[in-house]
Coordinates of C-alpha atoms in Angstrom, one line a residue:
Chain A
X755 CA -13.1 31.9 30.5
X756 CA -9.9 30.1 31.4
X757 CA -7.9 28.9 28.3
X758 CA -7.2 25.3 27.7
X759 CA -3.5 25.7 28.2
X760 CA -4.0 27.1 31.6
X761 CA -6.5 24.4 32.5
X762 CA -4.1 21.5 31.6
X763 CA -2.9 19.9 34.8
X764 CA -5.5 21.6 36.9
X765 CA -8.4 19.4 35.9
X766 CA -7.2 16.3 37.9
X767 CA -7.1 18.1 41.2
X768 CA -10.4 19.8 40.5
X769 CA -12.1 16.5 39.8
X770 CA -10.6 14.9 42.8
X771 CA -11.6 17.8 45.1
X772 CA -15.2 17.5 43.8
X773 CA -15.3 13.7 44.3
X774 CA -13.7 14.1 47.7
X775 CA -16.4 16.5 48.9
X776 CA -19.4 14.9 47.2
X777 CA -18.5 11.2 47.7
X778 CA -20.3 9.9 44.6
X779 CA -20.7 11.7 41.2
X780 CA -21.4 10.9 37.6
X781 CA -19.7 12.5 34.6
X782 CA -22.3 15.0 33.6
X783 CA -22.8 16.0 37.2
X784 CA -19.1 16.8 37.5
X785 CA -19.1 19.0 34.3
X786 CA -22.1 20.9 35.5
X787 CA -20.7 21.4 39.0
X788 CA -17.4 22.7 37.6
X789 CA -19.4 25.2 35.5
X790 CA -21.6 26.2 38.4
X791 CA -18.8 26.7 41.0
X792 CA -16.5 28.5 38.5
X793 CA -19.5 30.6 37.3
X794 CA -18.8 29.5 33.8
X795 CA -15.1 30.4 34.0
X796 CA -14.0 26.8 33.6
X797 CA -15.6 24.6 31.1
X798 CA -14.9 21.0 31.6
X799 CA -15.8 19.3 28.3
X800 CA -16.7 15.6 28.4
X801 CA -13.8 15.1 26.0
X802 CA -11.4 16.2 28.7
X803 CA -13.3 14.6 31.6
X804 CA -13.6 11.0 30.7
X805 CA -10.0 10.2 29.8
X806 CA -9.0 11.7 33.3
X807 CA -11.7 9.7 35.1
X808 CA -10.6 6.4 33.4
X809 CA -6.9 7.2 34.2
X810 CA -7.8 7.7 37.9
X811 CA -9.8 4.5 37.9
X812 CA -6.9 2.6 36.4
X813 CA -4.6 4.1 39.1
X814 CA -7.0 2.8 41.7
X815 CA -7.7 6.3 43.1
X816 CA -11.4 6.1 42.1
X817 CA -13.9 3.3 41.7
X818 CA -17.0 3.0 39.6
X819 CA -20.4 1.6 40.2
X820 CA -23.2 1.2 37.6
X821 CA -26.8 2.0 38.3
X822 CA -29.8 2.1 36.0
X823 CA -31.3 5.6 36.2
X824 CA -34.0 6.8 33.8
X825 CA -33.8 3.7 31.6
X826 CA -30.0 4.0 31.1
X827 CA -26.8 3.0 32.7
X828 CA -25.2 5.7 34.9
X829 CA -21.7 5.3 36.0
X830 CA -20.9 6.8 39.4
X831 CA -17.4 7.6 40.5
X832 CA -16.2 7.7 44.1
X833 CA -12.8 7.8 45.7
X834 CA -11.4 4.5 47.0
X835 CA -10.0 4.0 50.4
X836 CA -6.6 3.5 48.8
X837 CA -7.0 6.6 46.8
X838 CA -8.2 8.7 49.8
X839 CA -4.7 9.6 50.9
X840 CA -3.5 10.1 47.4
X841 CA -6.4 12.4 46.6
X842 CA -5.7 14.4 49.8
X843 CA -2.0 14.6 48.8
X844 CA -2.9 15.8 45.3
X845 CA -5.3 18.4 46.6
X846 CA -2.9 19.6 49.2
X847 CA -0.1 19.9 46.6
X848 CA -2.4 21.9 44.4
X849 CA -3.4 24.2 47.3
X850 CA 0.3 24.9 48.0
X851 CA 0.9 25.6 44.4
X852 CA -2.0 28.1 44.5
X853 CA -0.6 29.9 47.5
X854 CA 2.7 30.2 45.7
X855 CA 1.0 31.5 42.6
X856 CA -0.9 34.0 44.6
X857 CA 2.4 35.5 46.0
X858 CA 3.8 35.6 42.5
X859 CA 0.9 37.5 41.1
X860 CA 0.5 40.0 43.9
X861 CA 0.3 43.5 42.5
X862 CA 3.7 45.0 41.8
X863 CA 5.5 42.1 43.3
X864 CA 8.1 42.2 40.6
X865 CA 8.8 45.9 41.2
X866 CA 9.1 45.5 44.9
X867 CA 11.5 42.6 44.4
X868 CA 13.7 44.8 42.2
X869 CA 13.6 48.0 44.2
X870 CA 13.5 46.5 47.7
Chain B
X1289 CA -37.9 15.9 31.8
X1290 CA -36.7 12.4 31.1
X1291 CA -36.1 10.8 27.8
X1292 CA -38.2 7.8 26.9
X1293 CA -36.6 4.4 26.0
X1294 CA -37.1 5.0 22.2
X1295 CA -35.2 8.2 22.4
X1296 CA -32.4 6.6 24.5
X1297 CA -32.2 3.7 21.9
X1298 CA -31.6 6.3 19.2
X1299 CA -28.8 7.9 21.1
X1300 CA -27.3 4.5 22.0
X1301 CA -27.3 3.4 18.3
X1302 CA -25.5 6.6 17.3
X1303 CA -22.8 6.1 20.0
X1304 CA -22.6 2.4 18.9
X1305 CA -21.7 3.5 15.4
X1306 CA -18.7 5.3 16.8
X1307 CA -17.4 1.9 17.9
X1308 CA -16.7 2.8 21.5
X1309 CA -15.2 -0.3 23.0
X1310 CA -13.6 0.8 26.2
X1311 CA -15.3 -0.8 29.2
X1312 CA -17.9 1.6 30.5
X1313 CA -17.1 4.6 28.3
X1314 CA -20.0 3.9 25.9
X1315 CA -22.5 3.9 28.8
X1316 CA -21.1 7.1 30.1
X1317 CA -21.2 8.8 26.8
X1318 CA -24.8 7.8 26.2
X1319 CA -25.8 9.0 29.7
X1320 CA -23.9 12.3 29.2
X1321 CA -25.6 13.0 25.9
X1322 CA -29.0 12.1 27.4
X1323 CA -28.4 14.5 30.2
X1324 CA -27.4 17.3 27.8
X1325 CA -30.5 16.7 25.7
X1326 CA -32.7 16.6 28.8
X1327 CA -31.2 19.8 30.0
X1328 CA -32.0 21.5 26.7
X1329 CA -35.5 20.0 26.7
X1330 CA -36.0 21.5 30.2
X1331 CA -35.3 24.9 28.6
X1332 CA -38.1 24.3 26.1
X1333 CA -36.5 22.6 23.1
X1334 CA -38.1 19.6 21.5
X1335 CA -36.1 16.3 21.5
X1336 CA -35.3 16.3 17.8
X1337 CA -34.0 19.9 17.8
X1338 CA -32.1 19.4 21.1
X1339 CA -30.5 16.2 19.9
X1340 CA -29.6 17.8 16.6
X1341 CA -27.7 20.6 18.4
X1342 CA -26.0 18.2 20.8
X1343 CA -25.1 15.9 18.0
X1344 CA -23.3 18.6 16.2
X1345 CA -20.9 18.9 19.2
X1346 CA -20.7 15.2 19.8
X1347 CA -20.4 13.7 16.3
X1348 CA -18.8 10.3 15.8
X1349 CA -15.4 11.8 15.3
X1350 CA -15.6 13.6 18.7
X1351 CA -16.6 10.4 20.5
X1352 CA -13.9 8.4 18.8
X1353 CA -11.4 11.1 19.8
X1354 CA -12.5 10.8 23.4
X1355 CA -11.8 7.0 23.3
X1356 CA -8.5 7.6 21.7
X1357 CA -7.4 10.2 24.3
X1358 CA -8.5 7.8 27.1
X1359 CA -6.6 5.0 25.6
X1360 CA -3.5 7.2 25.2
X1361 CA -3.8 8.1 28.9
X1362 CA -4.5 4.7 30.4
X1363 CA -2.7 2.3 28.0
X1364 CA 1.1 2.8 27.5
X1365 CA 1.2 0.0 24.9
X1366 CA -1.5 1.6 22.9
X1367 CA 0.3 4.9 23.0
X1368 CA 3.6 3.2 21.9
X1369 CA 2.0 1.3 19.1
X1370 CA 0.1 4.3 17.9
X1371 CA 3.3 6.4 17.8
X1372 CA 5.2 3.6 16.1
X1373 CA 2.5 3.2 13.5
X1374 CA 2.4 7.0 12.8
X1375 CA 6.2 7.3 12.5
X1376 CA 6.9 4.2 10.5
X1377 CA 3.9 4.8 8.3
X1378 CA 5.2 8.2 7.3
X1379 CA 8.9 7.3 7.2
X1380 CA 8.4 4.1 5.1
X1381 CA 6.3 6.0 2.5
X1382 CA 8.9 8.7 2.3
X1383 CA 11.8 6.2 2.1
X1384 CA 10.0 4.3 -0.7
X1385 CA 9.3 7.5 -2.6
X1386 CA 12.9 8.6 -2.3
X1387 CA 14.0 5.0 -3.3
X1388 CA 11.8 5.2 -6.4
X1389 CA 13.2 8.5 -7.5
X1390 CA 16.7 7.2 -6.9
X1391 CA 15.9 4.1 -9.0
X1392 CA 14.5 6.2 -11.8
X1393 CA 17.7 8.4 -11.9
X1394 CA 19.9 5.3 -11.3
X1395 CA 21.5 6.9 -8.2
X1396 CA 23.7 4.4 -6.3
X1397 CA 22.1 3.0 -3.2
X1398 CA 18.5 2.8 -4.5
X1399 CA 18.1 -0.9 -3.8
X1400 CA 19.0 -0.6 -0.1
X1401 CA 16.7 2.5 0.2
X1402 CA 13.8 0.7 -1.3
X1403 CA 14.4 -2.4 0.8
X1404 CA 14.5 -0.4 4.0
X1405 CA 11.2 1.4 3.0
X1406 CA 9.5 -1.9 2.3
X1407 CA 10.8 -3.6 5.4
X1408 CA 9.5 -0.8 7.6
X1409 CA 6.1 -0.9 5.8
X1410 CA 5.8 -4.7 5.9
X1411 CA 7.2 -5.6 9.2
X1412 CA 6.7 -2.6 11.5
X1413 CA 3.9 -0.4 10.2
X1414 CA 1.5 -3.0 8.9
X1415 CA 1.6 -5.3 11.9
X1416 CA 1.4 -2.4 14.3
X1417 CA -1.6 -1.0 12.5
X1418 CA -3.3 -4.3 12.5
X1419 CA -2.5 -5.0 16.1
X1420 CA -4.2 -1.7 17.1
X1421 CA -7.2 -2.5 15.0
X1422 CA -7.5 -6.0 16.4
X1423 CA -6.8 -5.4 20.0
X1424 CA -9.1 -2.5 20.5
X1425 CA -11.9 -3.8 18.4
X1426 CA -15.4 -3.2 19.5
X1427 CA -17.5 -6.2 18.8
X1428 CA -16.5 -9.8 18.6
X1429 CA -12.9 -10.1 17.5
X1430 CA -12.3 -11.6 14.1
X1431 CA -8.8 -13.2 14.1
X1432 CA -9.2 -14.8 10.7
X1433 CA -10.0 -11.5 9.1
X1434 CA -7.0 -9.8 10.6
X1435 CA -4.7 -12.8 10.0
X1436 CA -5.7 -13.0 6.3
X1437 CA -5.0 -9.3 5.6
X1438 CA -1.7 -9.5 7.6
X1439 CA -0.4 -12.5 5.6
X1440 CA -1.9 -11.5 2.3
X1441 CA -0.8 -7.9 2.7
X1442 CA 2.8 -8.8 3.6
X1443 CA 3.1 -11.3 0.8
X1444 CA 1.7 -8.8 -1.7
X1445 CA 4.1 -6.0 -0.5
X1446 CA 7.1 -8.4 -0.7
X1447 CA 5.9 -9.3 -4.2
X1448 CA 5.9 -5.7 -5.2
X1449 CA 9.4 -5.2 -3.8
X1450 CA 10.7 -8.3 -5.7
X1451 CA 9.0 -7.1 -8.8
X1452 CA 10.7 -3.7 -8.5
X1453 CA 14.0 -5.2 -7.8
X1454 CA 13.6 -7.8 -10.6
X1455 CA 14.3 -10.6 -8.2
X1456 CA 12.9 -14.0 -9.2
X1457 CA 9.8 -15.2 -7.5
X1458 CA 8.0 -11.9 -7.5
X1459 CA 5.0 -13.4 -9.3
X1460 CA 4.7 -16.1 -6.8
X1461 CA 4.5 -13.7 -3.8
X1462 CA 2.1 -11.5 -5.7
X1463 CA -0.1 -14.4 -6.7
X1464 CA -0.5 -15.8 -3.2
X1465 CA -0.8 -12.4 -1.6
X1466 CA -3.4 -11.2 -4.0
X1467 CA -5.3 -14.5 -3.8
X1468 CA -5.5 -14.4 0.0
X1469 CA -6.8 -10.8 -0.2
X1470 CA -9.3 -11.5 -3.0
X1471 CA -10.6 -14.8 -1.9
X1472 CA -10.3 -14.7 1.9
X1473 CA -10.0 -11.2 3.2
X1474 CA -12.5 -9.3 1.0
X1475 CA -15.4 -11.8 1.2
X1476 CA -14.9 -12.0 5.0
X1477 CA -14.8 -8.2 5.3
X1478 CA -18.1 -8.1 3.3
X1479 CA -19.8 -10.6 5.6
X1480 CA -18.6 -8.7 8.7
X1481 CA -19.8 -5.4 7.2
X1482 CA -23.2 -6.8 6.2
X1483 CA -23.8 -7.9 9.8
X1484 CA -23.2 -4.3 10.9
X1485 CA -25.6 -2.5 8.5
X1486 CA -29.2 -2.5 9.0
X1487 CA -31.2 -1.5 5.9
X1488 CA -31.5 -3.6 2.8
X1489 CA -30.3 -0.6 0.7
X1490 CA -27.1 -0.2 2.7
X1491 CA -26.5 -4.0 2.3
X1492 CA -27.0 -3.7 -1.4
X1493 CA -24.5 -0.8 -1.6
X1494 CA -21.8 -2.8 0.3
X1495 CA -22.4 -5.9 -1.8
X1496 CA -22.1 -3.8 -5.0
X1497 CA -18.9 -2.1 -3.7
X1498 CA -17.3 -5.4 -2.7
X1499 CA -18.1 -7.1 -6.0
X1500 CA -16.8 -4.2 -8.0
X1501 CA -13.6 -4.1 -5.9
X1502 CA -13.0 -7.8 -6.3
X1503 CA -13.5 -7.5 -10.1
X1504 CA -11.2 -4.5 -10.2
X1505 CA -8.5 -6.2 -8.1
X1506 CA -8.8 -9.4 -10.1
X1507 CA -8.4 -7.4 -13.3
X1508 CA -5.3 -5.7 -11.9
X1509 CA -3.9 -9.1 -11.0
X1510 CA -4.8 -10.4 -14.4
X1511 CA -3.0 -7.5 -16.0
X1512 CA 0.2 -8.1 -14.0
X1513 CA 0.1 -11.8 -14.9
X1514 CA -0.7 -11.0 -18.6
X1515 CA -3.9 -13.0 -18.5
X1516 CA -6.2 -12.3 -21.4
X1517 CA -9.2 -10.0 -20.9
X1518 CA -7.5 -8.0 -18.1
X1519 CA -8.1 -4.6 -19.7
X1520 CA -11.8 -5.3 -20.2
X1521 CA -12.4 -6.5 -16.6
X1522 CA -10.4 -3.5 -15.3
X1523 CA -12.8 -1.1 -17.2
X1524 CA -15.9 -2.9 -15.9
X1525 CA -14.5 -3.0 -12.3
X1526 CA -13.6 0.7 -12.3
X1527 CA -16.8 1.8 -13.9
X1528 CA -18.8 -0.2 -11.3
X1529 CA -16.5 1.1 -8.5
X1530 CA -16.2 4.7 -9.4
X1531 CA -19.4 5.2 -11.5
X1532 CA -21.9 3.2 -9.4
X1533 CA -20.7 2.3 -5.9
X1534 CA -18.9 5.6 -5.0
X1535 CA -21.8 7.9 -5.8
X1536 CA -24.3 5.7 -3.9
X1537 CA -21.9 5.3 -1.0
X1538 CA -21.1 9.0 -0.6
X1539 CA -24.8 9.9 -1.0
X1540 CA -25.6 7.4 1.8
X1541 CA -22.8 8.7 4.1
X1542 CA -23.8 12.4 3.5
X1543 CA -27.4 11.5 4.3
X1544 CA -26.3 9.9 7.5
X1545 CA -24.2 12.9 8.3
X1546 CA -21.1 10.8 8.6
X1547 CA -19.0 12.7 6.0
X1548 CA -17.9 16.3 5.8
X1549 CA -16.9 18.5 2.9
X1550 CA -13.2 17.9 3.3
X1551 CA -13.6 14.1 3.3
X1552 CA -15.9 14.4 0.3
X1553 CA -13.3 16.4 -1.7
X1554 CA -10.7 13.9 -0.7
X1555 CA -12.8 10.9 -1.9
X1556 CA -13.5 12.6 -5.2
X1557 CA -9.8 13.6 -5.8
X1558 CA -8.5 10.1 -4.9
X1559 CA -11.1 8.5 -7.2
X1560 CA -10.2 10.8 -10.0
X1561 CA -6.6 9.8 -9.8
X1562 CA -7.5 6.1 -9.6
X1563 CA -9.7 6.3 -12.7
X1564 CA -7.0 8.1 -14.7
X1565 CA -4.2 5.7 -13.6
X1566 CA -6.4 2.7 -14.2
X1567 CA -7.3 3.8 -17.7
X1568 CA -3.6 4.3 -18.5
X1569 CA -2.9 0.8 -17.2
X1570 CA -5.8 -0.9 -18.9
X1571 CA -4.8 0.5 -22.3
X1572 CA -1.4 -0.8 -23.1
X1573 CA 0.9 2.2 -22.9
X1574 CA 3.9 0.3 -24.3
X1575 CA 2.0 -0.6 -27.5
X1576 CA 4.0 1.6 -29.8
X1577 CA 7.2 0.4 -28.3
X1578 CA 6.1 -3.2 -28.8
X1579 CA 5.2 -2.5 -32.4
X1580 CA 8.6 -1.0 -32.9
X1581 CA 10.3 -4.2 -31.7
X1582 CA 7.9 -6.4 -33.7
X1583 CA 8.6 -4.5 -36.9
X1584 CA 12.3 -4.7 -36.2
X1585 CA 12.1 -8.4 -35.8
X1586 CA 10.0 -8.8 -38.9
X1587 CA 12.4 -6.7 -41.0
X1588 CA 15.4 -8.6 -39.6
X1589 CA 13.7 -11.8 -40.6
X1590 CA 13.1 -10.5 -44.1
X1591 CA 16.8 -9.6 -44.6
X1592 CA 17.7 -13.0 -43.0
X1593 CA 15.5 -14.9 -45.5
X1594 CA 17.3 -13.2 -48.4
X1595 CA 20.7 -14.0 -47.0
X1596 CA 19.7 -17.6 -46.1
X1597 CA 18.6 -18.2 -49.6
X1598 CA 21.9 -16.7 -50.8
X1599 CA 23.8 -18.7 -48.2
X1600 CA 22.3 -22.0 -49.5
X1601 CA 23.4 -21.1 -53.0
X1602 CA 26.9 -20.2 -51.8
X1603 CA 27.2 -23.3 -49.7
X1604 CA 26.4 -25.5 -52.7
X1605 CA 29.0 -23.6 -54.7
X1606 CA 31.5 -23.8 -51.9
X1607 CA 31.0 -27.5 -51.5
X1608 CA 31.5 -28.0 -55.2
X1609 CA 34.7 -26.0 -55.2
X1610 CA 36.0 -27.2 -51.9
X1611 CA 39.0 -28.8 -53.5
X1612 CA 39.9 -25.8 -55.5
X1613 CA 41.5 -22.6 -54.2
X1614 CA 38.4 -20.6 -54.5
X1615 CA 36.9 -21.6 -51.2
X1616 CA 39.4 -21.9 -48.4
X1617 CA 39.1 -24.2 -45.4
X1618 CA 38.7 -21.0 -43.4
X1619 CA 35.6 -20.0 -45.3
X1620 CA 34.1 -23.4 -44.8
X1621 CA 34.7 -22.9 -41.1
X1622 CA 33.0 -19.6 -41.2
X1623 CA 30.0 -21.1 -42.9
X1624 CA 29.8 -23.9 -40.4
X1625 CA 30.1 -21.4 -37.5
X1626 CA 27.3 -19.2 -39.0
X1627 CA 25.1 -22.3 -39.3
X1628 CA 25.8 -23.3 -35.7
X1629 CA 24.9 -19.8 -34.6
X1630 CA 21.6 -19.9 -36.5
X1631 CA 20.8 -23.2 -34.8
X1632 CA 21.7 -21.8 -31.3
X1633 CA 19.6 -18.7 -31.9
X1634 CA 16.6 -20.6 -33.2
X1635 CA 16.8 -22.9 -30.2
X1636 CA 16.9 -20.0 -27.9
X1637 CA 14.0 -18.3 -29.6
X1638 CA 11.9 -21.4 -29.5
X1639 CA 12.6 -22.0 -25.8
X1640 CA 11.9 -18.4 -24.9
X1641 CA 8.6 -18.3 -26.7
X1642 CA 7.5 -21.7 -25.3
X1643 CA 8.5 -20.5 -21.8
X1644 CA 6.8 -17.1 -22.0
X1645 CA 3.7 -18.0 -24.0
X1646 CA 3.3 -21.5 -22.4
X1647 CA 2.8 -23.2 -25.8
X1648 CA 4.2 -26.3 -27.5
X1649 CA 7.1 -26.3 -29.9
X1650 CA 4.9 -26.3 -33.1
X1651 CA 3.0 -23.2 -31.9
X1652 CA 6.3 -21.6 -31.0
X1653 CA 7.6 -22.1 -34.5
X1654 CA 4.5 -20.4 -35.9
X1655 CA 4.8 -17.5 -33.4
X1656 CA 8.5 -16.9 -34.3
X1657 CA 7.5 -16.9 -38.0
X1658 CA 4.8 -14.3 -37.3
X1659 CA 5.7 -12.3 -34.1
X1660 CA 2.6 -10.2 -34.4
X1661 CA 0.7 -13.2 -33.0
X1662 CA 2.7 -13.3 -29.8
X1663 CA 0.4 -12.4 -26.8
X1664 CA 2.9 -11.6 -24.1
X1665 CA 5.3 -9.4 -26.1
X1666 CA 6.0 -7.2 -23.1
X1667 CA 6.8 -10.0 -20.7
X1668 CA 10.3 -9.9 -19.3
X1669 CA 9.8 -11.8 -16.0
X1670 CA 9.6 -15.2 -17.7
X1671 CA 12.4 -14.2 -20.1
X1672 CA 14.5 -13.4 -17.0
X1673 CA 13.4 -16.6 -15.4
X1674 CA 14.4 -18.7 -18.4
X1675 CA 17.7 -17.0 -18.7
X1676 CA 18.2 -17.7 -15.0
X1677 CA 19.0 -14.2 -13.8
X1678 CA 20.6 -13.2 -11.6
X1679 CA 22.7 -16.3 -11.4
X1680 CA 25.6 -16.6 -13.8
X1681 CA 24.0 -16.9 -17.1
X1682 CA 24.7 -20.3 -18.6
X1683 CA 21.9 -20.4 -21.2
X1684 CA 23.5 -17.6 -23.2
X1685 CA 27.1 -19.0 -22.9
X1686 CA 27.0 -21.2 -26.1
X1687 CA 25.8 -18.2 -28.1
X1688 CA 28.5 -15.9 -26.7
X1689 CA 31.2 -18.6 -27.3
X1690 CA 30.1 -19.3 -30.9
X1691 CA 29.8 -15.6 -31.6
X1692 CA 33.4 -15.1 -30.4
X1693 CA 34.5 -18.0 -32.6
X1694 CA 32.7 -16.6 -35.6
X1695 CA 34.3 -13.2 -35.0
X1696 CA 37.8 -14.6 -34.7
X1697 CA 37.4 -16.6 -37.9
X1698 CA 35.9 -13.6 -39.8
X1699 CA 38.6 -11.2 -38.7
X1700 CA 41.4 -13.6 -39.7
X1701 CA 39.9 -13.9 -43.1
X1702 CA 39.4 -10.2 -43.6
X1703 CA 42.8 -9.1 -42.3
X1704 CA 43.4 -7.5 -45.8
X1705 CA 40.5 -5.2 -45.3
X1706 CA 41.1 -3.4 -42.0
X1707 CA 37.8 -1.4 -42.2
X1708 CA 35.8 -4.6 -42.5
X1709 CA 37.8 -6.1 -39.7
X1710 CA 37.0 -3.2 -37.5
X1711 CA 33.3 -3.3 -38.3
X1712 CA 33.2 -7.0 -37.5
X1713 CA 35.0 -6.4 -34.2
X1714 CA 32.5 -3.8 -33.1
X1715 CA 29.4 -5.8 -34.4
X1716 CA 30.3 -8.8 -32.4
X1717 CA 31.9 -7.2 -29.4
X1718 CA 31.0 -9.4 -26.5
X1719 CA 33.3 -7.8 -23.9
X1720 CA 32.1 -6.3 -20.6
X1721 CA 31.3 -2.6 -20.5
X1722 CA 31.4 0.0 -17.8
X1723 CA 28.2 1.7 -17.1
X1724 CA 27.8 4.2 -14.2
X1725 CA 31.1 2.7 -12.8
X1726 CA 29.5 -0.7 -12.8
X1727 CA 30.7 -3.6 -14.8
X1728 CA 28.0 -4.8 -17.2
X1729 CA 28.5 -8.1 -19.1
X1730 CA 27.5 -8.5 -22.7
X1731 CA 24.7 -10.8 -21.6
X1732 CA 23.4 -8.2 -19.1
X1733 CA 23.6 -5.4 -21.5
X1734 CA 21.7 -7.2 -24.2
X1735 CA 19.3 -9.6 -22.5
X1736 CA 18.7 -8.6 -18.9
X1737 CA 15.2 -7.3 -18.1
X1738 CA 14.4 -7.2 -21.8
X1739 CA 10.9 -7.7 -23.1
X1740 CA 10.2 -10.9 -25.0
X1741 CA 9.8 -9.2 -28.3
X1742 CA 12.9 -7.1 -27.7
X1743 CA 14.9 -10.3 -27.0
X1744 CA 13.6 -11.9 -30.1
X1745 CA 14.5 -8.8 -32.2
X1746 CA 17.9 -8.7 -30.7
X1747 CA 18.5 -12.3 -31.5
X1748 CA 17.3 -11.9 -35.1
X1749 CA 19.6 -8.8 -35.3
X1750 CA 22.6 -10.9 -34.3
X1751 CA 21.7 -13.6 -36.8
X1752 CA 21.2 -11.1 -39.5
X1753 CA 24.7 -9.6 -38.9
X1754 CA 26.2 -13.0 -38.9
X1755 CA 24.7 -13.8 -42.3
X1756 CA 25.7 -10.4 -43.8
X1757 CA 29.3 -10.8 -42.6
X1758 CA 29.3 -14.4 -43.8
X1759 CA 28.0 -13.4 -47.2
X1760 CA 30.7 -10.6 -47.5
X1761 CA 33.5 -13.0 -46.7
X1762 CA 32.4 -15.8 -49.0
X1763 CA 32.2 -13.3 -51.8

């Protein structure tokens, strides 16, 4: 399982990517989907999730709508029009970063670099 | 499987007790917990067991932490206030502690250290903490509640600072601060609390706690103001608070699963210290010291009586022989000066006792005759107030002047006996002294921040010395 230190900074793009693809999601659904896709490797606790969602909402990247489901209020998050480009930007930035990281962690990359 | 409305209500009330105020966060948390529970129920668990397991991971503290983390992320002002509060809270306490140690050891710079500590506590930490508590309050905001503790608390802390610094007016600040806290803030807090709790038992526990706290605080106030019965009320208050309210309260909290072992140990330790310190405060620790001063004053008075009787005799003889060489004009002057001193000292004593004990002149005369009867032997605030510290002391000026006159006359007469002259010189030395490189006047050295009974004893001592010297010279 990925450690918390490693996850810091990655959660925002992960959440954005999920919202981008699924259009509308609620908190529990996001945590479950992260768990499912990562096959349990990434555990997104609700303690980490909601502060990020609220921050995104404040920045205008996502918007919320409330619906009564099973006798209780459920808050759905979706990406706003304004946030669309920003979300794309963030996701792209993260994908670039991942590519760079992949090069970095190629087997024996360090040795090749030293010995030509 | 879906939860029924009763089960959802239970989860909602638990989340409510965590005081989640941020717009839709409470709804989200309820929904999230419901989903988790439903998930477990789908795997075969019963609601009670499933919720118990989930609750262990999502206790009140966890929920509050989520809100706190969210506020930190979305509200820069909150983050700034919180950091300010944490830093100034710790720094001001540390500075006050250092200032206190410096004061005890008389290191230079202690007044400014203490003042900085108190200023940080009063004007930065306290308002920041209250602002946070007020602005991010869950239910209806209670401005009067926050305003009362803000004003009362600041007045109280300024009073404590003034008291420590021996500045005049400390009692006034303490009185108003304490009164606002006792009569406005605590009752309002109780009413607010009673609205929150549900069962009659809980309500009873809070009422009991608040009443015992008010008794205890009132007793502490009474102790500081030297009102009678303070010790008794302090014992009653602390027994109620520590012996009755605390066990009931902790039992209730443990039952509701709102308290962990660490917090329990903390509560017990703090209570233990409070009890011990209160007991020390309620029994007068300075009793032996007071007795020592009282006895000194009584003994001085006894010696004085003997010399006064002798003096009257001598005066008669002196007056009879005034035209002969036996009694010189100088001796007459000494007798007159001694009489004048006695008068000044008696006047001072009467005024002091009247001022401190708040009694009329006749009672003051009785109290001076029998100092055991004085109630506020250990008071020095009012003594200081009467002597008008820290302004230039004018009340003691006539005493000092006459004492110098008496000394001058006595030394002139005893010039043939250098040993006696020297003794007189040192007995009535009213010059300034150096103490820790500070100039200390005779008035400061003898009368500043001195207990009432100590002041009386010191005055009697001066009077006694005057009479002894007078007697020696007339002989």
